[in-house]
Amino acid sequence: MVVKRRYESSRRQEQARQTRRAILEAAGRLFVDPGYAATPLTAVAVEAGVAVQTLYAVFGSKRQLLSQLVDVTLAGDDEPVALPDRPFVAEIRALADPRAKLVRYARHLAEVNARQAQVMLALAGAATADPDAAEIWRKNVDDRRRGMAMFAAELVGTGGVRPDLSVDAVADILWVAQDVRNFDWLVRQRGWAIEQYQRWYVDTVSGAIIVGTE
């Protein structure tokens, strides 16, 4: 009986996870087109193939659904692992050369932007008219700035960054360079290859902050 109960519990957990994933995927499609403001939760429920009561039970509100969609899209999964604890961060920290760190980060950035561009651009548009979307957008902007401050400290710590630049100045440069709108213009609109975008990021940031490359 114990084994059976564990099996049933595991099955329910997997079913709940599949339901959550289906709702997030549906929201990801509909919040992009026709858009966040134009999409009622009933439409998301229909798209996901669940009852709207189920959607409310899982996410509670449209704002919370949008917030978790942004988080999952950024991370690439719904695992409870903070970004600073992700493997790519450890890989960056293990590198001694600042340009090598930028190369590794550029690969991560390209993967994230390829995954999140449509959702984040939709969020940016919704933020101009919807207070909930604006709050989530601002939180994302602030989170990204804090992340780039950590990365800036990592780069400055190598000793290879121009001495006239403070950690804050380096963080600002990193923050601007990683903006998803750069990816949108260069890759999605101008048709750049991902590798070309990664080279642009590394060359641009290296030229701005690394000793001897300006």
PDB file of C-alpha atoms in Angstrom:
ATOM      1  CA  MET A   1       0.000   0.000   0.000  1.00  0.00           C
ATOM      2  CA  VAL A   2       2.862   2.394   0.766  1.00  0.00           C
ATOM      3  CA  VAL A   3       4.372   1.788  -2.668  1.00  0.00           C
ATOM      4  CA  LYS A   4       1.023   2.362  -4.341  1.00  0.00           C
ATOM      5  CA  ARG A   5       0.457   5.624  -2.476  1.00  0.00           C
ATOM      6  CA  ARG A   6       3.922   6.834  -3.461  1.00  0.00           C
ATOM      7  CA  TYR A   7       3.227   5.932  -7.080  1.00  0.00           C
ATOM      8  CA  GLU A   8      -0.094   7.762  -7.049  1.00  0.00           C
ATOM      9  CA  SER A   9       1.507  10.787  -5.392  1.00  0.00           C
ATOM     10  CA  SER A  10       4.293  10.855  -7.994  1.00  0.00           C
ATOM     11  CA  ARG A  11       1.760  10.526 -10.784  1.00  0.00           C
ATOM     12  CA  ARG A  12      -0.315  13.412  -9.403  1.00  0.00           C
ATOM     13  CA  GLN A  13       2.800  15.571  -9.120  1.00  0.00           C
ATOM     14  CA  GLU A  14       3.755  14.829 -12.717  1.00  0.00           C
ATOM     15  CA  GLN A  15       0.220  15.563 -13.903  1.00  0.00           C
ATOM     16  CA  ALA A  16       0.271  18.859 -12.012  1.00  0.00           C
ATOM     17  CA  ARG A  17       3.593  19.747 -13.599  1.00  0.00           C
ATOM     18  CA  GLN A  18       2.304  18.938 -17.069  1.00  0.00           C
ATOM     19  CA  THR A  19      -0.773  21.087 -16.446  1.00  0.00           C
ATOM     20  CA  ARG A  20       1.382  23.981 -15.250  1.00  0.00           C
ATOM     21  CA  ARG A  21       3.634  23.636 -18.292  1.00  0.00           C
ATOM     22  CA  ALA A  22       0.659  23.552 -20.685  1.00  0.00           C
ATOM     23  CA  ILE A  23      -0.748  26.733 -19.156  1.00  0.00           C
ATOM     24  CA  LEU A  24       2.603  28.529 -19.357  1.00  0.00           C
ATOM     25  CA  GLU A  25       3.078  27.487 -22.983  1.00  0.00           C
ATOM     26  CA  ALA A  26      -0.419  28.682 -23.852  1.00  0.00           C
ATOM     27  CA  ALA A  27       0.167  31.996 -22.088  1.00  0.00           C
ATOM     28  CA  GLY A  28       3.486  32.361 -23.896  1.00  0.00           C
ATOM     29  CA  ARG A  29       1.725  32.112 -27.247  1.00  0.00           C
ATOM     30  CA  LEU A  30      -1.301  34.284 -26.452  1.00  0.00           C
ATOM     31  CA  PHE A  31       0.485  37.007 -24.482  1.00  0.00           C
ATOM     32  CA  VAL A  32       2.633  37.534 -27.593  1.00  0.00           C
ATOM     33  CA  ASP A  33      -0.270  37.431 -30.049  1.00  0.00           C
ATOM     34  CA  PRO A  34      -2.873  38.876 -29.605  1.00  0.00           C
ATOM     35  CA  GLY A  35      -1.117  40.323 -26.533  1.00  0.00           C
ATOM     36  CA  TYR A  36      -1.329  40.419 -22.759  1.00  0.00           C
ATOM     37  CA  ALA A  37      -4.099  43.004 -22.459  1.00  0.00           C
ATOM     38  CA  ALA A  38      -6.177  41.354 -25.182  1.00  0.00           C
ATOM     39  CA  THR A  39      -5.969  37.860 -23.674  1.00  0.00           C
ATOM     40  CA  PRO A  40      -8.415  36.897 -20.907  1.00  0.00           C
ATOM     41  CA  LEU A  41      -7.555  33.954 -18.699  1.00  0.00           C
ATOM     42  CA  THR A  42     -10.471  32.048 -20.199  1.00  0.00           C
ATOM     43  CA  ALA A  43      -8.650  32.136 -23.539  1.00  0.00           C
ATOM     44  CA  VAL A  44      -5.452  30.847 -21.935  1.00  0.00           C
ATOM     45  CA  ALA A  45      -7.416  28.022 -20.310  1.00  0.00           C
ATOM     46  CA  VAL A  46      -8.979  27.031 -23.634  1.00  0.00           C
ATOM     47  CA  GLU A  47      -5.591  27.144 -25.379  1.00  0.00           C
ATOM     48  CA  ALA A  48      -4.067  24.996 -22.632  1.00  0.00           C
ATOM     49  CA  GLY A  49      -6.970  22.559 -22.608  1.00  0.00           C
ATOM     50  CA  VAL A  50      -7.790  23.058 -18.936  1.00  0.00           C
ATOM     51  CA  ALA A  51     -10.693  24.476 -16.952  1.00  0.00           C
ATOM     52  CA  VAL A  52     -10.300  28.133 -16.008  1.00  0.00           C
ATOM     53  CA  GLN A  53     -10.783  27.090 -12.371  1.00  0.00           C
ATOM     54  CA  THR A  54      -7.671  24.928 -12.732  1.00  0.00           C
ATOM     55  CA  LEU A  55      -5.723  27.876 -14.090  1.00  0.00           C
ATOM     56  CA  TYR A  56      -6.730  30.003 -11.099  1.00  0.00           C
ATOM     57  CA  ALA A  57      -5.862  27.170  -8.725  1.00  0.00           C
ATOM     58  CA  VAL A  58      -2.347  26.904 -10.190  1.00  0.00           C
ATOM     59  CA  PHE A  59      -1.491  30.580 -10.701  1.00  0.00           C
ATOM     60  CA  GLY A  60      -4.047  32.607  -8.780  1.00  0.00           C
ATOM     61  CA  SER A  61      -4.162  35.600 -11.107  1.00  0.00           C
ATOM     62  CA  LYS A  62      -3.254  36.852 -14.552  1.00  0.00           C
ATOM     63  CA  ARG A  63      -0.442  38.942 -13.074  1.00  0.00           C
ATOM     64  CA  GLN A  64       1.085  35.929 -11.354  1.00  0.00           C
ATOM     65  CA  LEU A  65       0.808  33.907 -14.545  1.00  0.00           C
ATOM     66  CA  LEU A  66       2.703  36.598 -16.451  1.00  0.00           C
ATOM     67  CA  SER A  67       5.329  36.854 -13.721  1.00  0.00           C
ATOM     68  CA  GLN A  68       5.987  33.118 -13.675  1.00  0.00           C
ATOM     69  CA  LEU A  69       5.980  32.974 -17.478  1.00  0.00           C
ATOM     70  CA  VAL A  70       8.785  35.553 -17.522  1.00  0.00           C
ATOM     71  CA  ASP A  71      10.745  33.648 -14.868  1.00  0.00           C
ATOM     72  CA  VAL A  72      10.428  30.289 -16.620  1.00  0.00           C
ATOM     73  CA  THR A  73      11.197  31.763 -20.043  1.00  0.00           C
ATOM     74  CA  LEU A  74      14.329  33.406 -18.672  1.00  0.00           C
ATOM     75  CA  ALA A  75      15.540  30.270 -16.876  1.00  0.00           C
ATOM     76  CA  GLY A  76      14.496  27.820 -19.577  1.00  0.00           C
ATOM     77  CA  ASP A  77      12.813  25.513 -17.069  1.00  0.00           C
ATOM     78  CA  ASP A  78      10.766  25.570 -13.882  1.00  0.00           C
ATOM     79  CA  GLU A  79      13.413  24.025 -11.649  1.00  0.00           C
ATOM     80  CA  PRO A  80      13.805  25.814  -8.275  1.00  0.00           C
ATOM     81  CA  VAL A  81      17.409  26.838  -8.970  1.00  0.00           C
ATOM     82  CA  ALA A  82      18.367  30.509  -8.795  1.00  0.00           C
ATOM     83  CA  LEU A  83      20.310  31.934 -11.737  1.00  0.00           C
ATOM     84  CA  PRO A  84      23.507  32.511  -9.680  1.00  0.00           C
ATOM     85  CA  ASP A  85      23.486  28.788  -8.902  1.00  0.00           C
ATOM     86  CA  ARG A  86      23.150  27.658 -12.515  1.00  0.00           C
ATOM     87  CA  PRO A  87      26.057  25.723 -14.112  1.00  0.00           C
ATOM     88  CA  PHE A  88      26.920  28.459 -16.630  1.00  0.00           C
ATOM     89  CA  VAL A  89      27.742  30.853 -13.765  1.00  0.00           C
ATOM     90  CA  ALA A  90      30.219  28.396 -12.277  1.00  0.00           C
ATOM     91  CA  GLU A  91      31.761  27.945 -15.725  1.00  0.00           C
ATOM     92  CA  ILE A  92      32.233  31.704 -16.092  1.00  0.00           C
ATOM     93  CA  ARG A  93      33.770  31.993 -12.640  1.00  0.00           C
ATOM     94  CA  ALA A  94      36.242  29.214 -13.439  1.00  0.00           C
ATOM     95  CA  LEU A  95      37.714  31.235 -16.325  1.00  0.00           C
ATOM     96  CA  ALA A  96      40.598  33.593 -15.560  1.00  0.00           C
ATOM     97  CA  ASP A  97      40.598  35.725 -18.714  1.00  0.00           C
ATOM     98  CA  PRO A  98      37.965  38.490 -18.956  1.00  0.00           C
ATOM     99  CA  ARG A  99      37.385  37.980 -22.682  1.00  0.00           C
ATOM    100  CA  ALA A 100      36.934  34.239 -22.130  1.00  0.00           C
ATOM    101  CA  LYS A 101      34.305  35.073 -19.512  1.00  0.00           C
ATOM    102  CA  LEU A 102      32.523  37.293 -22.033  1.00  0.00           C
ATOM    103  CA  VAL A 103      32.644  34.552 -24.674  1.00  0.00           C
ATOM    104  CA  ARG A 104      31.010  32.076 -22.296  1.00  0.00           C
ATOM    105  CA  TYR A 105      28.412  34.612 -21.223  1.00  0.00           C
ATOM    106  CA  ALA A 106      27.670  35.496 -24.851  1.00  0.00           C
ATOM    107  CA  ARG A 107      26.744  31.875 -25.529  1.00  0.00           C
ATOM    108  CA  HIS A 108      24.381  31.877 -22.560  1.00  0.00           C
ATOM    109  CA  LEU A 109      22.944  35.257 -23.560  1.00  0.00           C
ATOM    110  CA  ALA A 110      22.221  34.119 -27.110  1.00  0.00           C
ATOM    111  CA  GLU A 111      20.420  31.026 -25.811  1.00  0.00           C
ATOM    112  CA  VAL A 112      18.329  33.076 -23.382  1.00  0.00           C
ATOM    113  CA  ASN A 113      17.432  35.795 -25.871  1.00  0.00           C
ATOM    114  CA  ALA A 114      16.476  33.281 -28.542  1.00  0.00           C
ATOM    115  CA  ARG A 115      14.077  31.790 -26.008  1.00  0.00           C
ATOM    116  CA  GLN A 116      12.734  34.933 -24.399  1.00  0.00           C
ATOM    117  CA  ALA A 117      12.735  37.645 -27.062  1.00  0.00           C
ATOM    118  CA  GLN A 118       9.075  37.420 -28.064  1.00  0.00           C
ATOM    119  CA  VAL A 119       7.791  37.194 -24.505  1.00  0.00           C
ATOM    120  CA  MET A 120       9.995  40.031 -23.240  1.00  0.00           C
ATOM    121  CA  LEU A 121       9.125  42.326 -26.126  1.00  0.00           C
ATOM    122  CA  ALA A 122       5.449  41.593 -25.525  1.00  0.00           C
ATOM    123  CA  LEU A 123       5.960  42.394 -21.842  1.00  0.00           C
ATOM    124  CA  ALA A 124       7.691  45.662 -22.709  1.00  0.00           C
ATOM    125  CA  GLY A 125       4.748  46.626 -24.900  1.00  0.00           C
ATOM    126  CA  ALA A 126       2.186  45.661 -22.279  1.00  0.00           C
ATOM    127  CA  ALA A 127       4.099  47.634 -19.646  1.00  0.00           C
ATOM    128  CA  THR A 128       3.246  50.892 -21.403  1.00  0.00           C
ATOM    129  CA  ALA A 129      -0.448  50.502 -20.572  1.00  0.00           C
ATOM    130  CA  ASP A 130      -0.894  47.854 -17.867  1.00  0.00           C
ATOM    131  CA  PRO A 131       0.286  48.531 -14.269  1.00  0.00           C
ATOM    132  CA  ASP A 132       0.858  44.846 -13.482  1.00  0.00           C
ATOM    133  CA  ALA A 133       2.918  44.342 -16.623  1.00  0.00           C
ATOM    134  CA  ALA A 134       4.838  47.541 -15.863  1.00  0.00           C
ATOM    135  CA  GLU A 135       5.699  46.285 -12.388  1.00  0.00           C
ATOM    136  CA  ILE A 136       6.921  42.937 -13.737  1.00  0.00           C
ATOM    137  CA  TRP A 137       8.943  44.672 -16.466  1.00  0.00           C
ATOM    138  CA  ARG A 138      10.568  46.977 -13.916  1.00  0.00           C
ATOM    139  CA  LYS A 139      11.425  44.032 -11.676  1.00  0.00           C
ATOM    140  CA  ASN A 140      13.034  42.264 -14.630  1.00  0.00           C
ATOM    141  CA  VAL A 141      15.029  45.382 -15.512  1.00  0.00           C
ATOM    142  CA  ASP A 142      16.215  45.728 -11.917  1.00  0.00           C
ATOM    143  CA  ASP A 143      17.075  42.024 -11.676  1.00  0.00           C
ATOM    144  CA  ARG A 144      19.113  42.232 -14.870  1.00  0.00           C
ATOM    145  CA  ARG A 145      20.987  45.291 -13.571  1.00  0.00           C
ATOM    146  CA  ARG A 146      21.841  43.456 -10.343  1.00  0.00           C
ATOM    147  CA  GLY A 147      22.993  40.448 -12.339  1.00  0.00           C
ATOM    148  CA  MET A 148      25.239  42.619 -14.471  1.00  0.00           C
ATOM    149  CA  ALA A 149      26.658  44.263 -11.341  1.00  0.00           C
ATOM    150  CA  MET A 150      27.711  40.806 -10.137  1.00  0.00           C
ATOM    151  CA  PHE A 151      29.220  40.018 -13.539  1.00  0.00           C
ATOM    152  CA  ALA A 152      31.004  43.376 -13.591  1.00  0.00           C
ATOM    153  CA  ALA A 153      32.610  42.655 -10.221  1.00  0.00           C
ATOM    154  CA  GLU A 154      33.691  39.264 -11.587  1.00  0.00           C
ATOM    155  CA  LEU A 155      35.316  40.893 -14.617  1.00  0.00           C
ATOM    156  CA  VAL A 156      36.985  43.697 -12.649  1.00  0.00           C
ATOM    157  CA  GLY A 157      38.386  41.068 -10.295  1.00  0.00           C
ATOM    158  CA  THR A 158      40.465  39.584 -13.120  1.00  0.00           C
ATOM    159  CA  GLY A 159      42.599  42.724 -13.282  1.00  0.00           C
ATOM    160  CA  GLY A 160      42.053  42.957 -17.046  1.00  0.00           C
ATOM    161  CA  VAL A 161      39.472  45.738 -17.042  1.00  0.00           C
ATOM    162  CA  ARG A 162      40.402  49.359 -17.767  1.00  0.00           C
ATOM    163  CA  PRO A 163      41.351  51.011 -14.452  1.00  0.00           C
ATOM    164  CA  ASP A 164      39.386  54.161 -15.244  1.00  0.00           C
ATOM    165  CA  LEU A 165      36.116  52.193 -15.162  1.00  0.00           C
ATOM    166  CA  SER A 166      34.282  51.551 -11.912  1.00  0.00           C
ATOM    167  CA  VAL A 167      32.298  48.392 -11.280  1.00  0.00           C
ATOM    168  CA  ASP A 168      29.128  50.452 -11.760  1.00  0.00           C
ATOM    169  CA  ALA A 169      30.338  51.754 -15.135  1.00  0.00           C
ATOM    170  CA  VAL A 170      31.193  48.233 -16.300  1.00  0.00           C
ATOM    171  CA  ALA A 171      27.797  47.018 -15.098  1.00  0.00           C
ATOM    172  CA  ASP A 172      26.064  49.736 -17.116  1.00  0.00           C
ATOM    173  CA  ILE A 173      27.936  48.710 -20.272  1.00  0.00           C
ATOM    174  CA  LEU A 174      27.084  45.049 -19.717  1.00  0.00           C
ATOM    175  CA  TRP A 175      23.473  45.944 -18.983  1.00  0.00           C
ATOM    176  CA  VAL A 176      23.020  47.853 -22.230  1.00  0.00           C
ATOM    177  CA  ALA A 177      24.824  45.253 -24.358  1.00  0.00           C
ATOM    178  CA  GLN A 178      22.727  42.325 -23.111  1.00  0.00           C
ATOM    179  CA  ASP A 179      19.366  44.037 -23.668  1.00  0.00           C
ATOM    180  CA  VAL A 180      16.985  41.741 -25.541  1.00  0.00           C
ATOM    181  CA  ARG A 181      16.154  44.556 -27.956  1.00  0.00           C
ATOM    182  CA  ASN A 182      19.688  44.340 -29.379  1.00  0.00           C
ATOM    183  CA  PHE A 183      19.068  40.660 -30.117  1.00  0.00           C
ATOM    184  CA  ASP A 184      15.712  41.523 -31.657  1.00  0.00           C
ATOM    185  CA  TRP A 185      17.185  44.113 -34.011  1.00  0.00           C
ATOM    186  CA  LEU A 186      20.265  42.179 -35.049  1.00  0.00           C
ATOM    187  CA  VAL A 187      19.065  38.565 -35.166  1.00  0.00           C
ATOM    188  CA  ARG A 188      15.293  38.621 -35.567  1.00  0.00           C
ATOM    189  CA  GLN A 189      15.003  41.708 -37.767  1.00  0.00           C
ATOM    190  CA  ARG A 190      18.347  42.013 -39.542  1.00  0.00           C
ATOM    191  CA  GLY A 191      18.866  38.260 -39.913  1.00  0.00           C
ATOM    192  CA  TRP A 192      22.231  37.931 -38.186  1.00  0.00           C
ATOM    193  CA  ALA A 193      23.393  34.399 -37.372  1.00  0.00           C
ATOM    194  CA  ILE A 194      23.581  33.572 -33.678  1.00  0.00           C
ATOM    195  CA  GLU A 195      27.366  33.230 -33.929  1.00  0.00           C
ATOM    196  CA  GLN A 196      27.591  36.699 -35.472  1.00  0.00           C
ATOM    197  CA  TYR A 197      25.518  38.131 -32.642  1.00  0.00           C
ATOM    198  CA  GLN A 198      27.760  36.460 -30.070  1.00  0.00           C
ATOM    199  CA  ARG A 199      30.877  37.901 -31.738  1.00  0.00           C
ATOM    200  CA  TRP A 200      29.269  41.338 -31.795  1.00  0.00           C
ATOM    201  CA  TYR A 201      28.556  41.126 -28.068  1.00  0.00           C
ATOM    202  CA  VAL A 202      32.070  39.996 -27.166  1.00  0.00           C
ATOM    203  CA  ASP A 203      33.819  42.482 -29.465  1.00  0.00           C
ATOM    204  CA  THR A 204      31.615  45.375 -28.362  1.00  0.00           C
ATOM    205  CA  VAL A 205      31.966  44.786 -24.629  1.00  0.00           C
ATOM    206  CA  SER A 206      35.663  43.867 -24.848  1.00  0.00           C
ATOM    207  CA  GLY A 207      36.390  47.033 -26.772  1.00  0.00           C
ATOM    208  CA  ALA A 208      34.623  49.105 -24.144  1.00  0.00           C
ATOM    209  CA  ILE A 209      36.026  47.642 -20.944  1.00  0.00           C
ATOM    210  CA  ILE A 210      39.132  45.457 -21.435  1.00  0.00           C
ATOM    211  CA  VAL A 211      42.627  46.938 -21.208  1.00  0.00           C
ATOM    212  CA  GLY A 212      44.342  47.339 -24.584  1.00  0.00           C
ATOM    213  CA  THR A 213      41.275  46.704 -26.775  1.00  0.00           C
ATOM    214  CA  GLU A 214      39.617  50.105 -26.830  1.00  0.00           C
TER     215      GLU A 214
END
